Amino acid sequence: MVVKSVNITRIINLLIVISAILAIYFGLYDHRKLFMLFKPLTTILVIALLFFTPKKSNVPLGRMVTISLVFCLLGDVLLLFEDYFLMGLVAFLTAHILLAVSFIQYRGFYKNWITFLVLFGMAGALFFWLQPWLGDLMLPVSIYMLIITFMAWQGVGLYLREMNNVHAWIAMAVLFFMFSDTLLAIAKFKTPFYFSGPLILATYWMSILFIANATRRIVLESKE
C-alpha cells in the first residue's frame, strides 16, 4: 500500500509539472484556448494529490485543504476572464481563509509577534505603494492582503513551532503564495513587467503543490 501510494504521488506530481510547463508555454506564446485548458488542469491535478489519498487515513486538515484548493481552481477559471477579476479575488480570498483555519485546527493559533511584524510590515508597505493605482478595488485588495498575510503567518508558524520537512514545505508554500500575489498585484495595478505571467503562475503552482504534498504526507502519517 505504501509503495502504491508513493508511485501515485510521483506520477501525479510529474503530471502537474508537465501541465504547468505547458500552461506557461501556451500563455507566453498566446495560445489562448490551450492556455485555458492547461491552467485549470494543473490545479485539478494538484487537487488529485489529496483526492487519491486513502480515505481511511483522512483527517480534517486534508478535507479543509482540499476544499481550499477547489476554491483556488474556481479562482483560476474566473481570472481567465478580465470581467470576473473581483469574483476571482473572492474565490482566492475564501481559499486563504480555509487554509488559515486548517492550519489553526491542525496545530493551534500561532502568536509569534516578530513574524507578525515582518509579514504584515511587508504587506503594508506593498499596499501603500500600490494604493494610488487601486482605485475602486482599494477595499477588496486591502482585505485580501490582510487575509493572505494572516494565512502566511499561521503557515510559517507551523514550521517555527515544529521544525520538520513537512512544515518547511508549508512555510515555503505560503511565502510563495504571498510572492505570487505580490507579482500579480504589481503587474495588474502598477505596471506589467517582463516575464510576469510565467513567474506568477510558476510561484503559484509551487505554492499549492507544496501545500498539497505536505498535507498528503500529514494525512498519510495520521492513519487511524
Coordinates of C-alpha atoms in Angstrom, one line a residue:
M1 CA 0.0 0.0 0.0
V2 CA 2.8 2.4 0.9
V3 CA 4.7 1.7 -2.4
K4 CA 1.5 2.1 -4.3
S5 CA 0.8 5.5 -2.6
V6 CA 4.4 6.7 -3.4
N7 CA 4.0 5.7 -7.0
I8 CA 0.7 7.5 -7.4
T9 CA 2.2 10.6 -5.7
R10 CA 5.2 10.6 -8.1
I11 CA 3.0 10.1 -11.2
I12 CA 0.6 12.9 -10.2
N13 CA 3.5 15.3 -9.3
L14 CA 5.1 14.6 -12.7
L15 CA 1.8 15.3 -14.5
I16 CA 1.5 18.6 -12.5
V17 CA 4.9 19.7 -13.6
I18 CA 4.2 18.8 -17.3
S19 CA 0.8 20.5 -17.3
A20 CA 2.2 23.6 -15.6
I21 CA 5.0 23.9 -18.1
L22 CA 2.6 23.6 -21.0
A23 CA 0.2 26.2 -19.5
I24 CA 3.1 28.6 -19.0
Y25 CA 4.3 28.0 -22.5
F26 CA 0.9 28.4 -24.1
G27 CA 0.2 31.5 -22.1
L28 CA 3.6 33.0 -23.0
Y29 CA 3.0 32.5 -26.7
D30 CA -0.6 33.5 -26.7
H31 CA -2.2 30.1 -27.5
R32 CA -5.4 31.2 -25.7
K33 CA -7.5 28.0 -26.0
L34 CA -4.7 25.7 -24.9
F35 CA -3.8 28.0 -22.0
M36 CA -7.4 28.0 -20.9
L37 CA -7.3 24.2 -20.9
F38 CA -4.0 23.6 -19.1
K39 CA -4.2 26.3 -16.5
P40 CA -7.2 24.8 -14.6
L41 CA -6.0 21.3 -15.5
T42 CA -2.8 21.9 -13.5
T43 CA -4.7 22.9 -10.4
I44 CA -7.1 19.9 -10.9
L45 CA -4.1 17.6 -10.8
V46 CA -2.9 19.3 -7.6
I47 CA -6.3 18.6 -6.0
A48 CA -5.9 15.0 -7.2
L49 CA -3.0 14.5 -4.9
L50 CA -5.4 14.8 -2.0
F51 CA -8.3 13.2 -3.7
F52 CA -6.4 9.9 -4.1
T53 CA -5.2 9.9 -0.5
P54 CA -6.6 6.7 1.1
K55 CA -9.9 7.5 2.7
K56 CA -9.3 5.6 5.9
S57 CA -6.4 8.0 6.8
N58 CA -8.5 11.1 6.2
V59 CA -8.2 13.9 8.7
P60 CA -9.8 17.3 9.0
L61 CA -6.7 19.0 7.6
G62 CA -6.9 17.0 4.4
R63 CA -10.6 17.8 3.9
M64 CA -10.1 21.6 4.6
V65 CA -7.1 21.9 2.4
T66 CA -8.9 20.1 -0.4
I67 CA -11.8 22.4 -0.3
S68 CA -9.4 25.4 -0.3
L69 CA -7.8 24.1 -3.4
V70 CA -11.2 23.8 -5.1
F71 CA -11.7 27.5 -4.4
C72 CA -8.2 28.1 -5.9
L73 CA -9.4 26.2 -9.0
L74 CA -12.5 28.4 -9.2
G75 CA -10.3 31.5 -8.9
D76 CA -8.1 30.1 -11.7
V77 CA -11.1 29.8 -14.0
L78 CA -12.6 33.2 -13.1
L79 CA -9.2 35.0 -13.6
L80 CA -9.1 33.7 -17.2
F81 CA -11.7 36.5 -17.9
E82 CA -10.9 40.1 -17.1
D83 CA -14.5 40.9 -16.2
Y84 CA -14.5 38.4 -13.4
F85 CA -11.4 39.6 -11.6
L86 CA -13.2 40.6 -8.5
M87 CA -15.0 37.3 -8.3
G88 CA -11.7 35.5 -8.7
L89 CA -10.3 37.6 -5.9
V90 CA -13.2 36.5 -3.7
A91 CA -12.6 32.8 -4.6
F92 CA -8.9 33.1 -3.6
L93 CA -9.8 35.0 -0.5
T94 CA -12.0 32.1 0.5
A95 CA -9.2 29.7 -0.2
H96 CA -6.8 31.7 2.1
I97 CA -9.4 31.8 4.9
L98 CA -9.8 28.0 4.7
L99 CA -6.1 27.4 4.7
A100 CA -5.6 29.7 7.7
V101 CA -8.4 27.8 9.5
S102 CA -6.9 24.4 8.6
F103 CA -3.5 25.4 10.0
I104 CA -5.1 26.6 13.2
Q105 CA -7.2 23.5 13.6
Y106 CA -4.1 21.4 12.9
R107 CA -1.7 22.9 15.5
G108 CA -3.5 25.8 17.2
F109 CA -3.2 29.5 16.8
Y110 CA 0.3 30.8 16.3
K111 CA 1.3 34.1 18.2
N112 CA 4.9 35.0 17.3
W113 CA 4.8 38.8 17.0
I114 CA 8.2 39.2 15.4
T115 CA 6.9 37.1 12.4
F116 CA 3.7 39.1 12.5
L117 CA 5.5 42.4 12.3
V118 CA 7.8 41.2 9.4
L119 CA 5.0 39.7 7.3
F120 CA 2.4 42.4 7.9
G121 CA 5.1 45.1 7.6
M122 CA 5.9 43.9 4.1
A123 CA 2.3 43.6 3.1
G124 CA 1.5 47.1 4.4
A125 CA 4.5 48.6 2.5
L126 CA 3.3 46.9 -0.7
F127 CA -0.3 48.2 -0.1
F128 CA 0.7 51.8 0.5
W129 CA 3.0 51.7 -2.6
L130 CA 0.1 50.4 -4.8
Q131 CA -2.6 52.5 -3.2
P132 CA -2.6 55.3 -5.8
W133 CA -3.4 52.7 -8.6
L134 CA -6.0 50.6 -6.8
G135 CA -9.0 52.8 -7.5
D136 CA -12.4 51.2 -6.7
L137 CA -10.6 48.0 -5.7
M138 CA -8.8 49.5 -2.7
L139 CA -11.1 48.0 -0.1
P140 CA -11.3 44.4 -1.5
V141 CA -7.5 44.4 -2.2
S142 CA -6.8 45.6 1.4
I143 CA -9.0 42.8 2.8
Y144 CA -7.4 40.3 0.5
M145 CA -3.9 41.3 1.6
L146 CA -4.8 41.1 5.3
I147 CA -6.2 37.6 4.9
I148 CA -3.4 36.2 2.8
T149 CA -0.8 37.7 5.2
F150 CA -2.6 36.2 8.2
M151 CA -2.7 32.8 6.4
A152 CA 1.0 33.1 5.7
W153 CA 1.7 34.0 9.4
Q154 CA -0.1 30.8 10.5
G155 CA 1.6 28.7 7.9
V156 CA 5.1 29.9 8.7
G157 CA 4.2 29.4 12.4
L158 CA 3.8 25.7 11.8
Y159 CA 7.4 25.4 10.9
L160 CA 8.7 27.7 13.7
R161 CA 6.8 25.7 16.2
E162 CA 7.8 22.3 15.0
M163 CA 10.7 22.3 12.5
N164 CA 10.4 19.3 10.2
N165 CA 10.3 18.8 6.4
V166 CA 6.6 18.8 6.1
H167 CA 6.1 22.0 8.0
A168 CA 9.0 23.5 6.0
W169 CA 7.1 22.7 2.8
I170 CA 4.0 24.5 4.2
A171 CA 6.1 27.6 5.2
M172 CA 7.7 27.8 1.8
A173 CA 4.2 27.3 0.2
V174 CA 2.6 30.2 2.0
L175 CA 5.5 32.5 1.2
F176 CA 5.4 31.5 -2.4
F177 CA 1.7 32.3 -2.4
M178 CA 2.4 35.8 -1.0
F179 CA 5.2 36.3 -3.5
S180 CA 3.0 35.2 -6.4
D181 CA 0.1 37.5 -5.4
T182 CA 2.6 40.4 -4.9
L183 CA 3.8 39.9 -8.5
L184 CA 0.2 39.7 -9.7
A185 CA -0.7 43.0 -7.9
I186 CA 2.3 44.8 -9.3
A187 CA 1.6 43.6 -12.8
K188 CA -2.1 44.4 -12.7
F189 CA -2.1 47.7 -10.7
K190 CA 1.3 49.2 -11.3
T191 CA 2.9 48.1 -14.5
P192 CA 3.3 44.7 -16.3
F193 CA 6.9 43.6 -16.3
Y194 CA 8.9 41.1 -18.4
F195 CA 8.1 37.5 -17.8
S196 CA 5.4 38.4 -15.2
G197 CA 2.9 35.9 -16.3
P198 CA 5.2 32.8 -16.1
L199 CA 6.6 34.0 -12.8
I200 CA 3.2 34.5 -11.3
L201 CA 2.0 31.1 -12.4
A202 CA 5.2 29.2 -11.5
T203 CA 5.3 30.6 -7.9
Y204 CA 1.5 30.0 -7.5
W205 CA 1.7 26.4 -8.6
M206 CA 4.8 25.8 -6.5
S207 CA 2.8 27.1 -3.5
I208 CA -0.3 24.8 -3.9
L209 CA 1.9 21.9 -4.9
F210 CA 3.9 22.2 -1.7
I211 CA 0.7 22.6 0.3
A212 CA -0.9 19.5 -1.3
N213 CA 2.2 17.3 -0.9
A214 CA 2.7 18.4 2.7
T215 CA -0.9 17.8 3.6
R216 CA -0.9 14.4 1.9
R217 CA 2.1 13.4 4.0
I218 CA 0.5 14.6 7.2
V219 CA -2.7 12.8 6.4
L220 CA -0.9 9.5 5.5
E221 CA 1.0 9.7 8.7
S222 CA -2.2 10.2 10.7
K223 CA -3.7 6.8 9.9
E224 CA -6.4 5.5 12.2

